[in-house]
mmCIF file of N, CA and C in Angstrom:
data_model
loop_
_atom_site.group_PDB
_atom_site.id
_atom_site.type_symbol
_atom_site.label_atom_id
_atom_site.label_comp_id
_atom_site.label_asym_id
_atom_site.label_seq_id
_atom_site.Cartn_x
_atom_site.Cartn_y
_atom_site.Cartn_z
ATOM 1 N N MET A 1 117.216 55.604 129.392
ATOM 2 C CA MET A 1 118.372 55.157 127.898
ATOM 3 C C MET A 1 118.112 56.589 126.398
ATOM 4 N N ASN A 2 116.742 57.488 127.086
ATOM 5 C CA ASN A 2 117.254 57.895 125.432
ATOM 6 C C ASN A 2 118.255 59.624 126.301
ATOM 7 N N ASP A 3 118.503 59.022 127.040
ATOM 8 C CA ASP A 3 119.523 60.551 127.743
ATOM 9 C C ASP A 3 120.840 60.519 126.980
ATOM 10 N N LEU A 4 121.072 59.241 126.242
ATOM 11 C CA LEU A 4 122.371 59.208 125.400
ATOM 12 C C LEU A 4 122.188 59.553 123.864
ATOM 13 N N LEU A 5 120.844 60.055 123.425
ATOM 14 C CA LEU A 5 120.417 60.686 122.240
ATOM 15 C C LEU A 5 120.585 62.442 122.669
ATOM 16 N N PRO A 6 121.224 62.341 121.234
ATOM 17 C CA PRO A 6 121.217 63.792 120.843
ATOM 18 C C PRO A 6 119.802 64.872 120.808
ATOM 19 N N PRO A 7 120.315 65.261 121.435
ATOM 20 C CA PRO A 7 118.276 66.735 120.980
ATOM 21 C C PRO A 7 118.173 66.279 119.929
ATOM 22 N N ALA A 8 116.992 66.518 119.427
ATOM 23 C CA ALA A 8 116.145 66.849 118.122
ATOM 24 C C ALA A 8 116.444 68.039 117.923
ATOM 25 N N ALA A 9 117.320 68.544 116.243
ATOM 26 C CA ALA A 9 117.546 70.399 116.395
ATOM 27 C C ALA A 9 115.941 70.462 115.689
ATOM 28 N N ALA A 10 116.123 71.706 116.368
ATOM 29 C CA ALA A 10 114.503 72.419 115.473
ATOM 30 C C ALA A 10 114.538 72.944 114.285
ATOM 31 N N PRO A 11 113.631 72.605 113.275
ATOM 32 C CA PRO A 11 113.091 72.992 112.054
ATOM 33 C C PRO A 11 113.534 74.400 111.823
ATOM 34 N N ALA A 12 114.422 75.115 110.732
ATOM 35 C CA ALA A 12 115.140 76.335 110.794
ATOM 36 C C ALA A 12 113.368 76.995 110.145
ATOM 37 N N PRO A 13 113.251 77.963 110.534
ATOM 38 C CA PRO A 13 111.833 79.379 110.251
ATOM 39 C C PRO A 13 112.158 79.343 108.990
ATOM 40 N N SER A 14 111.399 79.727 108.349
ATOM 41 C CA SER A 14 111.349 79.693 106.840
ATOM 42 C C SER A 14 111.783 80.986 106.456
ATOM 43 N N ASP A 15 112.208 81.711 105.511
ATOM 44 C CA ASP A 15 112.024 83.203 104.635
ATOM 45 C C ASP A 15 110.896 83.481 104.932
ATOM 46 N N ALA A 16 109.411 82.768 104.979
ATOM 47 C CA ALA A 16 108.518 83.634 105.234
ATOM 48 C C ALA A 16 107.976 83.798 106.697
ATOM 49 N N HIS A 17 108.368 83.266 107.951
ATOM 50 C CA HIS A 17 108.380 83.143 108.804
ATOM 51 C C HIS A 17 108.846 84.328 109.319
ATOM 52 N N ARG A 18 110.264 84.806 109.076
ATOM 53 C CA ARG A 18 111.583 85.637 109.417
ATOM 54 C C ARG A 18 110.993 87.078 108.632
ATOM 55 N N PHE A 19 110.224 86.575 107.434
ATOM 56 C CA PHE A 19 108.960 88.188 106.753
ATOM 57 C C PHE A 19 108.253 88.517 107.796
ATOM 58 N N ARG A 20 107.558 87.118 108.217
ATOM 59 C CA ARG A 20 105.824 88.119 108.905
ATOM 60 C C ARG A 20 106.101 88.060 110.396
ATOM 61 N N VAL A 21 107.861 87.861 111.069
ATOM 62 C CA VAL A 21 108.014 88.592 112.191
ATOM 63 C C VAL A 21 109.064 89.963 111.940
ATOM 64 N N ARG A 22 109.207 90.173 111.194
ATOM 65 C CA ARG A 22 109.657 91.344 110.832
ATOM 66 C C ARG A 22 108.539 92.864 110.492
ATOM 67 N N SER A 23 107.811 92.002 110.034
ATOM 68 C CA SER A 23 106.790 92.798 109.672
ATOM 69 C C SER A 23 105.529 93.499 110.760
ATOM 70 N N LEU A 24 105.993 92.188 112.091
ATOM 71 C CA LEU A 24 104.910 92.368 113.082
ATOM 72 C C LEU A 24 105.571 93.608 113.764
ATOM 73 N N TRP A 25 106.699 93.561 113.894
ATOM 74 C CA TRP A 25 107.576 93.920 114.489
ATOM 75 C C TRP A 25 107.498 95.544 113.754
ATOM 76 N N ALA A 26 107.894 96.042 113.252
ATOM 77 C CA ALA A 26 107.084 97.257 112.134
ATOM 78 C C ALA A 26 106.103 97.643 112.617
ATOM 79 N N GLY A 27 105.352 97.030 112.023
ATOM 80 C CA GLY A 27 104.096 97.341 112.825
ATOM 81 C C GLY A 27 103.713 97.215 114.233
ATOM 82 N N LEU A 28 103.750 96.613 115.432
ATOM 83 C CA LEU A 28 103.725 97.238 116.477
ATOM 84 C C LEU A 28 104.409 97.486 117.560
ATOM 85 N N LEU A 29 105.902 98.189 117.167
ATOM 86 C CA LEU A 29 107.084 99.126 117.189
ATOM 87 C C LEU A 29 105.986 101.067 116.581
ATOM 88 N N LEU A 30 105.002 100.879 116.528
ATOM 89 C CA LEU A 30 104.830 102.078 115.915
ATOM 90 C C LEU A 30 104.441 103.075 117.372
ATOM 91 N N ILE A 31 103.051 102.183 118.284
ATOM 92 C CA ILE A 31 102.448 102.683 118.970
ATOM 93 C C ILE A 31 103.870 102.978 120.482
ATOM 94 N N PRO A 32 104.742 102.506 120.670
ATOM 95 C CA PRO A 32 105.866 102.572 121.160
ATOM 96 C C PRO A 32 106.699 104.549 121.459
ATOM 97 N N ALA A 33 107.116 104.216 119.257
ATOM 98 C CA ALA A 33 107.319 104.835 118.953
ATOM 99 C C ALA A 33 106.204 106.665 118.686
ATOM 100 N N THR A 34 105.390 105.901 119.255
ATOM 101 C CA THR A 34 104.378 107.355 118.810
ATOM 102 C C THR A 34 104.957 108.414 120.339
ATOM 103 N N PHE A 35 104.484 107.291 121.403
ATOM 104 C CA PHE A 35 104.655 107.676 122.742
ATOM 105 C C PHE A 35 105.766 108.420 122.845
ATOM 106 N N LEU A 36 107.488 107.733 122.190
ATOM 107 C CA LEU A 36 108.217 108.729 121.876
ATOM 108 C C LEU A 36 108.395 110.200 121.859
ATOM 109 N N VAL A 37 107.904 110.142 119.955
ATOM 110 C CA VAL A 37 107.976 111.129 119.927
ATOM 111 C C VAL A 37 107.302 111.978 120.619
ATOM 112 N N VAL A 38 106.131 112.366 120.867
ATOM 113 C CA VAL A 38 105.196 112.993 121.486
ATOM 114 C C VAL A 38 105.563 113.171 123.765
ATOM 115 N N VAL A 39 107.015 113.140 124.006
ATOM 116 C CA VAL A 39 107.776 113.269 125.094
ATOM 117 C C VAL A 39 109.203 113.657 124.553
ATOM 118 N N LEU A 40 108.673 113.330 122.992
ATOM 119 C CA LEU A 40 110.520 114.586 122.693
ATOM 120 C C LEU A 40 110.020 115.996 122.073
ATOM 121 N N ALA A 41 108.944 115.708 121.933
ATOM 122 C CA ALA A 41 108.422 116.888 121.294
ATOM 123 C C ALA A 41 107.774 117.882 122.496
ATOM 124 N N LEU A 42 107.462 117.219 123.495
ATOM 125 C CA LEU A 42 106.433 118.282 124.396
ATOM 126 C C LEU A 42 107.677 118.181 125.347
ATOM 127 N N ALA A 43 108.863 118.153 124.823
ATOM 128 C CA ALA A 43 110.411 118.167 126.014
ATOM 129 C C ALA A 43 110.724 119.700 125.648
ATOM 130 N N SER A 44 110.446 120.084 123.987
ATOM 131 C CA SER A 44 111.067 121.033 123.533
ATOM 132 C C SER A 44 109.736 122.332 124.194
ATOM 133 N N GLU A 45 110.556 123.236 123.586
ATOM 134 C CA GLU A 45 109.285 124.693 124.208
ATOM 135 C C GLU A 45 108.530 125.024 123.115
ATOM 136 N N ARG A 46 108.886 124.494 121.937
ATOM 137 C CA ARG A 46 107.593 124.771 121.059
ATOM 138 C C ARG A 46 106.123 123.876 120.844
ATOM 139 N N GLY A 47 106.963 122.697 121.517
ATOM 140 C CA GLY A 47 105.372 121.358 122.508
ATOM 141 C C GLY A 47 104.785 121.519 123.498
ATOM 142 N N THR A 48 105.496 123.305 124.480
ATOM 143 C CA THR A 48 105.032 123.093 125.651
ATOM 144 C C THR A 48 104.208 124.308 125.293
ATOM 145 N N ALA A 49 104.342 125.016 124.416
ATOM 146 C CA ALA A 49 103.247 126.549 124.015
ATOM 147 C C ALA A 49 102.339 125.475 123.396
ATOM 148 N N CYS A 50 102.576 124.773 122.763
ATOM 149 C CA CYS A 50 101.221 123.963 122.294
ATOM 150 C C CYS A 50 100.043 123.504 122.967
ATOM 151 N N VAL A 51 100.517 122.868 124.099
ATOM 152 C CA VAL A 51 99.674 122.184 125.110
ATOM 153 C C VAL A 51 99.397 123.625 125.783
ATOM 154 N N MET A 52 100.145 124.370 126.085
ATOM 155 C CA MET A 52 99.879 125.523 127.270
ATOM 156 C C MET A 52 99.113 126.376 126.463
ATOM 157 N N GLN A 53 99.543 126.686 125.049
ATOM 158 C CA GLN A 53 98.969 128.331 125.128
ATOM 159 C C GLN A 53 97.611 127.387 123.711
ATOM 160 N N GLY A 54 97.670 127.168 122.955
ATOM 161 C CA GLY A 54 97.141 125.961 122.162
ATOM 162 C C GLY A 54 97.973 126.311 120.899
ATOM 163 N N THR A 55 99.403 126.522 120.935
ATOM 164 C CA THR A 55 99.332 126.946 119.576
ATOM 165 C C THR A 55 100.095 125.758 118.346
ATOM 166 N N CYS A 56 99.103 124.651 118.383
ATOM 167 C CA CYS A 56 99.612 123.486 118.233
ATOM 168 C C CYS A 56 98.626 123.280 116.034
ATOM 169 N N ALA A 57 100.001 122.769 115.292
ATOM 170 C CA ALA A 57 98.757 123.061 114.330
ATOM 171 C C ALA A 57 98.385 122.424 113.802
ATOM 172 N N ASP A 58 97.304 122.834 112.811
ATOM 173 C CA ASP A 58 95.693 122.168 112.600
ATOM 174 C C ASP A 58 96.177 120.981 110.955
ATOM 175 N N ILE A 59 96.607 119.685 111.588
ATOM 176 C CA ILE A 59 96.716 119.305 111.168
ATOM 177 C C ILE A 59 95.380 118.649 111.153
ATOM 178 N N PRO A 60 94.667 118.289 109.684
ATOM 179 C CA PRO A 60 93.362 117.380 109.462
ATOM 180 C C PRO A 60 93.090 116.069 110.644
ATOM 181 N N GLY A 61 92.337 115.788 111.087
ATOM 182 C CA GLY A 61 92.187 113.902 111.305
ATOM 183 C C GLY A 61 92.942 112.985 110.475
ATOM 184 N N PRO A 62 91.450 112.905 109.134
ATOM 185 C CA PRO A 62 91.570 112.411 108.038
ATOM 186 C C PRO A 62 93.094 112.297 107.705
ATOM 187 N N PHE A 63 93.750 112.738 107.984
ATOM 188 C CA PHE A 63 95.344 112.504 107.344
ATOM 189 C C PHE A 63 95.659 111.548 108.319
ATOM 190 N N TYR A 64 95.260 111.564 109.956
ATOM 191 C CA TYR A 64 96.041 110.609 110.646
ATOM 192 C C TYR A 64 96.098 109.591 110.193
ATOM 193 N N LEU A 65 93.700 109.004 110.427
ATOM 194 C CA LEU A 65 93.474 108.004 110.102
ATOM 195 C C LEU A 65 93.979 107.366 109.109
ATOM 196 N N GLY A 66 94.189 108.448 107.722
ATOM 197 C CA GLY A 66 94.803 107.709 106.387
ATOM 198 C C GLY A 66 95.937 106.719 106.345
ATOM 199 N N THR A 67 97.044 107.454 107.265
ATOM 200 C CA THR A 67 97.947 107.082 107.627
ATOM 201 C C THR A 67 98.691 105.616 108.140
ATOM 202 N N LEU A 68 97.222 105.373 109.248
ATOM 203 C CA LEU A 68 96.811 104.280 109.326
ATOM 204 C C LEU A 68 96.103 103.200 109.306
ATOM 205 N N ALA A 69 95.410 103.256 108.568
ATOM 206 C CA ALA A 69 94.713 102.956 107.285
ATOM 207 C C ALA A 69 95.440 102.183 106.534
ATOM 208 N N VAL A 70 96.573 102.909 106.061
ATOM 209 C CA VAL A 70 97.355 102.362 105.120
ATOM 210 C C VAL A 70 98.631 101.934 105.699
ATOM 211 N N ALA A 71 98.796 101.731 107.000
ATOM 212 C CA ALA A 71 99.432 100.719 107.290
ATOM 213 C C ALA A 71 99.435 99.686 108.036
ATOM 214 N N LEU A 72 97.943 99.777 108.950
ATOM 215 C CA LEU A 72 97.219 98.602 108.716
ATOM 216 C C LEU A 72 97.100 97.470 107.502
ATOM 217 N N GLY A 73 96.515 98.205 106.503
ATOM 218 C CA GLY A 73 96.375 97.121 105.142
ATOM 219 C C GLY A 73 97.501 96.474 104.560
ATOM 220 N N ALA A 74 99.022 96.973 104.897
ATOM 221 C CA ALA A 74 100.182 96.794 104.504
ATOM 222 C C ALA A 74 100.685 95.831 105.874
ATOM 223 N N LEU A 75 100.362 96.355 106.822
ATOM 224 C CA LEU A 75 100.516 95.240 107.912
ATOM 225 C C LEU A 75 99.830 93.933 107.450
ATOM 226 N N ILE A 76 98.450 93.595 107.209
ATOM 227 C CA ILE A 76 97.793 92.939 107.022
ATOM 228 C C ILE A 76 98.696 91.970 105.912
ATOM 229 N N TRP A 77 98.753 92.493 104.985
ATOM 230 C CA TRP A 77 99.008 91.809 103.757
ATOM 231 C C TRP A 77 100.819 91.381 103.384
ATOM 232 N N THR A 78 101.257 92.062 104.768
ATOM 233 C CA THR A 78 102.868 90.856 104.815
ATOM 234 C C THR A 78 102.347 90.153 105.772
ATOM 235 N N GLN A 79 101.629 90.080 106.740
ATOM 236 C CA GLN A 79 101.351 88.611 107.438
ATOM 237 C C GLN A 79 100.750 87.588 107.035
ATOM 238 N N THR A 80 100.087 87.841 105.087
ATOM 239 C CA THR A 80 99.679 86.927 105.099
ATOM 240 C C THR A 80 100.272 85.785 104.145
ATOM 241 N N THR A 81 102.015 87.006 104.071
ATOM 242 C CA THR A 81 102.827 85.485 103.308
ATOM 243 C C THR A 81 102.766 83.919 103.845
ATOM 244 N N PRO A 82 102.137 83.512 102.293
ATOM 245 C CA PRO A 82 102.142 82.121 102.860
ATOM 246 C C PRO A 82 103.246 81.235 102.416
ATOM 247 N N ASP A 83 103.246 80.561 103.729
ATOM 248 C CA ASP A 83 104.635 79.353 104.074
ATOM 249 C C ASP A 83 105.131 79.058 103.043
ATOM 250 N N GLY A 84 106.400 78.432 102.987
ATOM 251 C CA GLY A 84 107.037 77.427 101.775
ATOM 252 C C GLY A 84 107.228 78.200 100.548
ATOM 253 N N THR A 85 107.449 79.514 100.332
ATOM 254 C CA THR A 85 107.766 80.240 98.995
ATOM 255 C C THR A 85 108.342 81.699 100.066
ATOM 256 N N PRO A 86 109.762 81.731 99.100
ATOM 257 C CA PRO A 86 110.096 83.236 99.638
ATOM 258 C C PRO A 86 109.240 84.315 99.685
ATOM 259 N N PRO A 87 109.495 85.256 100.427
ATOM 260 C CA PRO A 87 108.553 86.529 100.289
ATOM 261 C C PRO A 87 108.158 86.977 98.388
ATOM 262 N N ALA A 88 107.008 87.093 98.089
ATOM 263 C CA ALA A 88 106.742 87.802 96.430
ATOM 264 C C ALA A 88 107.718 89.483 96.763
ATOM 265 N N PRO A 89 108.485 90.400 95.511
ATOM 266 C CA PRO A 89 108.038 91.247 95.742
ATOM 267 C C PRO A 89 106.850 92.515 96.325
ATOM 268 N N SER A 90 106.181 92.010 96.319
ATOM 269 C CA SER A 90 104.902 92.381 96.186
ATOM 270 C C SER A 90 104.404 92.658 97.911
ATOM 271 N N ARG A 91 105.164 91.296 98.416
ATOM 272 C CA ARG A 91 105.256 91.592 100.271
ATOM 273 C C ARG A 91 106.295 92.636 100.738
ATOM 274 N N LYS A 92 107.088 92.624 99.681
ATOM 275 C CA LYS A 92 107.932 92.994 100.448
ATOM 276 C C LYS A 92 108.066 94.193 99.938
ATOM 277 N N ALA A 93 106.989 94.985 99.322
ATOM 278 C CA ALA A 93 106.841 96.290 98.583
ATOM 279 C C ALA A 93 106.048 96.764 100.192
ATOM 280 N N GLY A 94 105.289 95.652 100.534
ATOM 281 C CA GLY A 94 103.900 96.316 101.306
ATOM 282 C C GLY A 94 104.794 96.603 102.887
ATOM 283 N N LEU A 95 106.017 95.404 103.079
ATOM 284 C CA LEU A 95 107.327 95.979 104.047
ATOM 285 C C LEU A 95 107.314 97.089 103.667
ATOM 286 N N ALA A 96 108.221 97.830 102.920
ATOM 287 C CA ALA A 96 108.406 99.432 102.328
ATOM 288 C C ALA A 96 107.153 100.277 102.748
ATOM 289 N N VAL A 97 105.710 100.220 102.555
ATOM 290 C CA VAL A 97 104.603 101.050 102.543
ATOM 291 C C VAL A 97 104.144 100.890 104.076
ATOM 292 N N LEU A 98 104.672 100.072 105.308
ATOM 293 C CA LEU A 98 104.220 100.098 106.167
ATOM 294 C C LEU A 98 105.288 100.759 106.473
ATOM 295 N N LEU A 99 106.703 100.645 106.579
ATOM 296 C CA LEU A 99 107.468 101.857 106.896
ATOM 297 C C LEU A 99 107.600 102.852 106.648
ATOM 298 N N GLY A 100 107.078 103.121 105.213
ATOM 299 C CA GLY A 100 106.850 104.807 105.256
ATOM 300 C C GLY A 100 105.640 105.306 105.515
ATOM 301 N N ALA A 101 104.328 104.192 105.852
ATOM 302 C CA ALA A 101 102.964 105.121 106.700
ATOM 303 C C ALA A 101 103.549 105.116 108.319
ATOM 304 N N ASP A 102 104.283 104.467 108.568
ATOM 305 C CA ASP A 102 104.632 104.299 110.173
ATOM 306 C C ASP A 102 105.188 106.112 110.397
ATOM 307 N N LEU A 103 106.835 106.315 109.642
ATOM 308 C CA LEU A 103 106.861 107.387 109.517
ATOM 309 C C LEU A 103 106.315 108.546 109.003
ATOM 310 N N LEU A 104 105.717 108.279 108.498
ATOM 311 C CA LEU A 104 104.510 109.757 108.220
ATOM 312 C C LEU A 104 103.861 109.949 108.826
ATOM 313 N N PHE A 105 103.293 108.741 109.924
ATOM 314 C CA PHE A 105 102.681 109.100 110.628
ATOM 315 C C PHE A 105 103.071 110.080 112.152
ATOM 316 N N LEU A 106 104.058 109.271 112.160
ATOM 317 C CA LEU A 106 105.289 110.042 113.394
ATOM 318 C C LEU A 106 105.908 111.419 113.157
ATOM 319 N N SER A 107 105.720 111.590 111.432
ATOM 320 C CA SER A 107 105.927 112.871 111.345
ATOM 321 C C SER A 107 105.202 113.474 111.225
ATOM 322 N N LEU A 108 103.825 113.069 111.027
ATOM 323 C CA LEU A 108 102.439 114.433 111.276
ATOM 324 C C LEU A 108 102.075 114.536 112.893
ATOM 325 N N VAL A 109 102.319 113.338 113.765
ATOM 326 C CA VAL A 109 102.406 113.849 114.793
ATOM 327 C C VAL A 109 103.462 114.722 116.029
ATOM 328 N N ALA A 110 104.941 114.587 114.901
ATOM 329 C CA ALA A 110 105.614 115.550 115.961
ATOM 330 C C ALA A 110 105.830 116.766 115.057
ATOM 331 N N ALA A 111 104.656 117.503 113.893
ATOM 332 C CA ALA A 111 104.555 118.405 113.061
ATOM 333 C C ALA A 111 103.115 119.380 114.107
ATOM 334 N N HIS A 112 102.602 117.966 114.260
ATOM 335 C CA HIS A 112 101.000 118.813 115.754
ATOM 336 C C HIS A 112 101.596 120.027 116.265
ATOM 337 N N PHE A 113 102.720 119.211 117.044
ATOM 338 C CA PHE A 113 102.758 119.765 118.099
ATOM 339 C C PHE A 113 104.483 120.714 118.146
ATOM 340 N N ALA A 114 105.071 121.124 117.060
ATOM 341 C CA ALA A 114 105.729 121.667 116.796
ATOM 342 C C ALA A 114 104.548 123.400 115.776
ATOM 343 N N GLY A 115 103.724 123.247 115.857
ATOM 344 C CA GLY A 115 102.562 124.475 115.675
ATOM 345 C C GLY A 115 103.546 124.767 114.195
#
């Protein structure tokens, strides 16, 4: 008898849920983006010389760790957005910081291989 009833509509995801999904994708896509930057850098002449002859740029390790720490902090800040309310402006700023830290980390990796 239940075959005649229309299926129950799934509840629409809230703004906070969509925001958390976007920030999670922004954080998780850093890993494949890093591999892509390394492959593209190694495909260039300078990147190959960096690996073969040791002419890589000296970028201190704390810069890499600092950008990753800022990105992790921003990811945690955006993931703790409470349900039921739209994301606060500070959470949206956290997503911008997350994207900026990701891009800075990727540019540091590319600069390392550029020599």
